[in-house]
XYZ file of C-alpha atoms in Angstrom:
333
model
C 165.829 19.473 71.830
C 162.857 21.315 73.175
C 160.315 18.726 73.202
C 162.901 16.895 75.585
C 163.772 19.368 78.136
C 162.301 20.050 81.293
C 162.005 23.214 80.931
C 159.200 23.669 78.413
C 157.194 22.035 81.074
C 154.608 24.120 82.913
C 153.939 22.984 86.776
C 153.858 19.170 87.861
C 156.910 20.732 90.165
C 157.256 17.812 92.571
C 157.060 15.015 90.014
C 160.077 16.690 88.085
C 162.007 16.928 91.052
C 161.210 13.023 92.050
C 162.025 12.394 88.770
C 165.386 14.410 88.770
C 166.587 13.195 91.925
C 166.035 9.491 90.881
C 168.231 10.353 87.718
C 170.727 11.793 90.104
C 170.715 9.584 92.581
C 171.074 6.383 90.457
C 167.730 4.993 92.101
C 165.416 4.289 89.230
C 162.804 1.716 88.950
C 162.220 -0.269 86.066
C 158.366 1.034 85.164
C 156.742 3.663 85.434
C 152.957 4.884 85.106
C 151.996 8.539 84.472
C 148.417 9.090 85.257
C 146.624 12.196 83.801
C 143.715 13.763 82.082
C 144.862 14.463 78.024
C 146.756 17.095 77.435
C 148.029 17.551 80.694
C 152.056 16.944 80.393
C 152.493 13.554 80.510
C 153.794 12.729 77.467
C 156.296 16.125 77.996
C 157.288 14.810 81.346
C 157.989 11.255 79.842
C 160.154 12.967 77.147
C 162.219 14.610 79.465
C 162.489 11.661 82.590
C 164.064 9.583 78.735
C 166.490 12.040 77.874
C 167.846 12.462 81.567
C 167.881 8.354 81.626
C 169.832 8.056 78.125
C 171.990 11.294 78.746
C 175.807 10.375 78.855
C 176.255 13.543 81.458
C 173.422 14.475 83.384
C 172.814 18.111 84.536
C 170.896 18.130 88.403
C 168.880 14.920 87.089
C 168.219 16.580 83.524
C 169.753 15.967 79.788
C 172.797 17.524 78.958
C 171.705 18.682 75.450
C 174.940 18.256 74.608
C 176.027 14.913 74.414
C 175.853 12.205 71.579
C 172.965 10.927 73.244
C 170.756 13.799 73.849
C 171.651 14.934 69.706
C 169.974 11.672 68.990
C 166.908 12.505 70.442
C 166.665 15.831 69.193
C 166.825 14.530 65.806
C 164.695 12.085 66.858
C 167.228 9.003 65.695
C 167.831 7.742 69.168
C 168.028 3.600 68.751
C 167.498 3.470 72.976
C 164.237 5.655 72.664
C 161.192 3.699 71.667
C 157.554 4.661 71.545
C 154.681 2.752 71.329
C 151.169 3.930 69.867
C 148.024 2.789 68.557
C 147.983 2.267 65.111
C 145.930 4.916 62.799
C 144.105 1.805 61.533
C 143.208 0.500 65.081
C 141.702 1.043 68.746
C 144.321 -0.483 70.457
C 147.505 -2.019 71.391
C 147.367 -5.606 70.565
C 149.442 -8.789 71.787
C 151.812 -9.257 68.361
C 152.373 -5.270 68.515
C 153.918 -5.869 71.999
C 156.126 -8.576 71.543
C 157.670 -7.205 68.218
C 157.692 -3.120 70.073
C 158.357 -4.804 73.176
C 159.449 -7.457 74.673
C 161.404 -8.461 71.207
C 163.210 -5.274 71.828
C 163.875 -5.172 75.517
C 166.320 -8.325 75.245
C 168.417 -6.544 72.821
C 170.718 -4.539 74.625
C 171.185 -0.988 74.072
C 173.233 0.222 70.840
C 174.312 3.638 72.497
C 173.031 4.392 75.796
C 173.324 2.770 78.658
C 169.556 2.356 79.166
C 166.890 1.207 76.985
C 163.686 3.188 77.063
C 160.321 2.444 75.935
C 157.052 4.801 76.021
C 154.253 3.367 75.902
C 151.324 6.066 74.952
C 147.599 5.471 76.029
C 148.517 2.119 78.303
C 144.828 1.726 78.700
C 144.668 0.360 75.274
C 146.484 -2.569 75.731
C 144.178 -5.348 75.161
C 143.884 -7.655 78.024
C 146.467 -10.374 75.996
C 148.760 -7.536 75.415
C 148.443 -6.492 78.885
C 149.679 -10.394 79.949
C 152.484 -10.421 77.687
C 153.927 -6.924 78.711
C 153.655 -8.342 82.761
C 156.428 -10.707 81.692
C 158.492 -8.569 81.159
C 157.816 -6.019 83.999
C 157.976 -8.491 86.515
C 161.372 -9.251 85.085
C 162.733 -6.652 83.126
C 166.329 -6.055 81.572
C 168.550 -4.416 83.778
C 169.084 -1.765 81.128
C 165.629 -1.184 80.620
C 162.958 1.150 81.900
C 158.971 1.256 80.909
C 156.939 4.533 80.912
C 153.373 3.798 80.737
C 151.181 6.616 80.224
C 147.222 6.948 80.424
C 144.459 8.831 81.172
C 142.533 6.051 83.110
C 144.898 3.789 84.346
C 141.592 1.970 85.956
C 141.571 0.062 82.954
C 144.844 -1.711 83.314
C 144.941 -5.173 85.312
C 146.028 -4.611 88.891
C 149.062 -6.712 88.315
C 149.953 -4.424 85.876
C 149.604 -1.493 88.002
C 151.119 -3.565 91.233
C 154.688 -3.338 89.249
C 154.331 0.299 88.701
C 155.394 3.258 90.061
C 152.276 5.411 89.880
C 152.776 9.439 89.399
C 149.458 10.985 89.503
C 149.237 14.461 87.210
C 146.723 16.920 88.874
C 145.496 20.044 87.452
C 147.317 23.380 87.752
C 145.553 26.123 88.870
C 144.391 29.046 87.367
C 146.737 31.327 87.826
C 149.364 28.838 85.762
C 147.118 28.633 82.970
C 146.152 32.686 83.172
C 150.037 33.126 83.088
C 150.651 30.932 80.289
C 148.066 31.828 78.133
C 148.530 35.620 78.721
C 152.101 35.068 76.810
C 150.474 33.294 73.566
C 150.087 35.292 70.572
C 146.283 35.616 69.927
C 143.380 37.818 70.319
C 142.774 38.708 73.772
C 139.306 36.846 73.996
C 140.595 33.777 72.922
C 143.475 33.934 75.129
C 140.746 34.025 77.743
C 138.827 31.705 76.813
C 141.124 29.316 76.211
C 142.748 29.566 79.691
C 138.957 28.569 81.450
C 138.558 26.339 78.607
C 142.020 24.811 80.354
C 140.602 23.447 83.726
C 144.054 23.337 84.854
C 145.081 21.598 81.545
C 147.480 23.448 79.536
C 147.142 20.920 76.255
C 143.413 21.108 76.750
C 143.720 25.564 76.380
C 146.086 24.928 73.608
C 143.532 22.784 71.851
C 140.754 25.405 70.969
C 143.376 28.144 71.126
C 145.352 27.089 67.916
C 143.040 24.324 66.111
C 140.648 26.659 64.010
C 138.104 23.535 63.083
C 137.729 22.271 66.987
C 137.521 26.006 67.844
C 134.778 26.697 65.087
C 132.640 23.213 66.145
C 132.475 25.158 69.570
C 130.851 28.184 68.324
C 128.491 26.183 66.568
C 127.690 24.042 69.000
C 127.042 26.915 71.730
C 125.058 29.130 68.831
C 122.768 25.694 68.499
C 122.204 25.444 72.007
C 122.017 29.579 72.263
C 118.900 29.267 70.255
C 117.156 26.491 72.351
C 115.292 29.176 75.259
C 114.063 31.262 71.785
C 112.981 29.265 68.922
C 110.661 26.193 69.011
C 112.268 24.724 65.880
C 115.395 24.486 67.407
C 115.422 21.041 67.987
C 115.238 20.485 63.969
C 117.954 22.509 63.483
C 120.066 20.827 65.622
C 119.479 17.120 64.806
C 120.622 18.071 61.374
C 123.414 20.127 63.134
C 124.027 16.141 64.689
C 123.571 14.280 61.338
C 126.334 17.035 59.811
C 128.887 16.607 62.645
C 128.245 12.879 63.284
C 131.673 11.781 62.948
C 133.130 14.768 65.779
C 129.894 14.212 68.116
C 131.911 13.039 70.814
C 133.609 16.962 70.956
C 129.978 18.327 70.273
C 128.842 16.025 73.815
C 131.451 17.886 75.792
C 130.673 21.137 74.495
C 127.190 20.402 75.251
C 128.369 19.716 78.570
C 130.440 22.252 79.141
C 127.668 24.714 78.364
C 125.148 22.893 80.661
C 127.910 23.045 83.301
C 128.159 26.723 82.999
C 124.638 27.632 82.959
C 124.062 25.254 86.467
C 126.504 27.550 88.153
C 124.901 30.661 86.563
C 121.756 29.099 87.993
C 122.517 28.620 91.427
C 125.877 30.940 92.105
C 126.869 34.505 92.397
C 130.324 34.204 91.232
C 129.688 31.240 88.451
C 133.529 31.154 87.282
C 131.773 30.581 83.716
C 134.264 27.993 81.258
C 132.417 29.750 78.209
C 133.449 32.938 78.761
C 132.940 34.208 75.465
C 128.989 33.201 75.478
C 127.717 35.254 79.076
C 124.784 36.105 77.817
C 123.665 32.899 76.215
C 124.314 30.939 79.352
C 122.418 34.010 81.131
C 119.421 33.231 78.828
C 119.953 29.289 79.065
C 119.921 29.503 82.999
C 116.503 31.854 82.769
C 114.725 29.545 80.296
C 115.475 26.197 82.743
C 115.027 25.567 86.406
C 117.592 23.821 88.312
C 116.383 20.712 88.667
C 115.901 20.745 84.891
C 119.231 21.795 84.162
C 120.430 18.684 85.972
C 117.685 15.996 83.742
C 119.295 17.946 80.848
C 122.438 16.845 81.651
C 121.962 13.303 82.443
C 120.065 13.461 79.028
C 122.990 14.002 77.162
C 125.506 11.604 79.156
C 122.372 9.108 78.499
C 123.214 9.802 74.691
C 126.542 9.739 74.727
C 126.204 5.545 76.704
C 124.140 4.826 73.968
C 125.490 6.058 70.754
C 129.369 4.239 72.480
C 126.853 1.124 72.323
C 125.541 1.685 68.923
C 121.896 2.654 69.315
C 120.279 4.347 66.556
C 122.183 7.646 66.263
C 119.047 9.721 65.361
C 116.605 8.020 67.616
C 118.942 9.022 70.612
C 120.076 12.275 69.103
C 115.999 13.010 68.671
C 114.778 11.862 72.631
C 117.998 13.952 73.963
C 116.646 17.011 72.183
C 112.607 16.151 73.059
C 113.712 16.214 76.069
C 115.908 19.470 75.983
C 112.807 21.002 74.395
C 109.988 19.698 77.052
C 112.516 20.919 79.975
C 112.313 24.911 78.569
C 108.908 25.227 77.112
C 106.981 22.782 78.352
């Protein structure tokens, strides 16, 4: 029942407590919309907020764990509980897969609770059809049912959409949170450090290059690649294969890029840099040396420049070879 208790959640304090007292109170709304970077508890907090709503007995707003209800969630069997994702196969959530996930189901009242929930995961990628059909039924929903809509960029849903929501907004949770948490993990000390800058306030976002071994290992390479940039001349050949090679993960390899750049600005300009890459000091050190500010910053805009136009299907190595010209003109010349 873990992955439906509040407790496993870490911070995002006053939206569990609007959340409880809503349960407690009997003052629900029909939809919700939980706004948040990846990774940073919405899709915890949404787990929870259903098992208080379908829990025969509430406990101060939260699930019982000990009801027939709350056993059918841990054993993930609930027929009130319904999440919707994208399919493997696609980029989005489409009209048909919202009436038959959807509205189909919200008109059939609930087999066991006295709710009806439905999850619906990345809301952003509802297409604008599937967006239409789902206002339907939030502008009038069951009385049984509630809709949690989660999504990174909520910007991207239409305004009606939003207007029927109840917007939560997850922020990041400070440092000493994530210092806390990570402290506890079982790992090697650097990593555990690491991955609580790597965090920026964003637990799922530490967890990510503290436990998977091939997006932790893409890091290193990508930061040895760019490591070698202020010393070697061929290092721009080394790397557009290095792009070729990891062509399908370059989006991670951008935001490591990033990252680094990010890290060796603040090196640049301030005493007390509060580095992300805490593992590679001395390579930002020698990064920051090889570059003046204001080339730091072209740099930058280089590789968000690459990133617009791969998303819009330029040639792959043409961009991947003027972002790395570029690099190379900006530290020797």
């Amino acid at each position: 029942m873990k992955k439906f208790d509040y407790d496993v959640i870490i911070g995002h304090s006053l939206i569990q407590k609007k959340l409880r007292q809503a349960v407690e109170s009997d003052h629900t709304v029909s939809t919700y919309l939980f706004c948040g970077n990846a990774g940073i508890g919405k899709k915890t907090m949404a787990r929870a907020f259903a098992a208080s709503l379908l829990c025969q007995s509430p406990i101060d707003g939260g699930p019982c764990h000990s009801c027939s209800s709350c056993r059918l969630l841990a054993s993930d069997n609930h027929p009130d509980y319904l999440v919707v994702q994208i399919p493997e196969d696609k980029k989005t959530i489409g009209v048909e897969q919202v009436r038959e996930q959807v509205i189909k189901e919200a008109y059939i009242r609930p087999f066991h609770a006295g709710r009806k929930v439905f999850v619906i995961e990345n809301s952003e990628a509802l297409t604008l059809e599937a967006q239409n059909a789902l206002l339907k039924i939030l502008e009038e929903p069951p009385a049984y049912a509630v809709f949690l809509l989660l999504s990174p960029t909520p910007d991207q849903l239409l305004q009606t959409v939003l207007s029927r929501c109840l917007k939560l907004q997850f922020l990041p949770l400070s440092d000493s949170l994530c210092r806390d948490f990570f402290e506890k993990q079982t790992a090697e000390e650097g990593r555990k450090a690491l991955a609580a800058s790597f965090s920026q306030g964003n637990i799922g976002r530490g967890l990510t290059i503290l436990n998977d071994e091939e997006y932790y290992q893409l890091y290193q390479a990508t930061l040895a690649q760019l490591a070698a940039f202020p010393k070697s001349r061929t290092a721009l050949v080394d790397m557009q294969q290095f792009f070729t090679q990891n062509r399908e993960r370059i989006a991670d390899v951008i935001d490591f890029m990033l990252i680094f750049l990010r890290d060796s600005m603040r090196q640049k300009i301030s005493k007390n840099p509060g580095l992300i890459c805490v593992d590679h000091k001395s390579a930002i050190e020698r990064f920051a040396h090889a570059n003046t500010p204001g080339g730091l910053v072209r740099t930058t805009e280089a590789v968000l420049d690459f990133r617009k136009r791969i998303s819009k299907n330029a040639s792959f190595s043409a961009a991947g070879l003027e972002l790395l010209t570029k690099m190379q003109e900006e530290i020797h010349g």
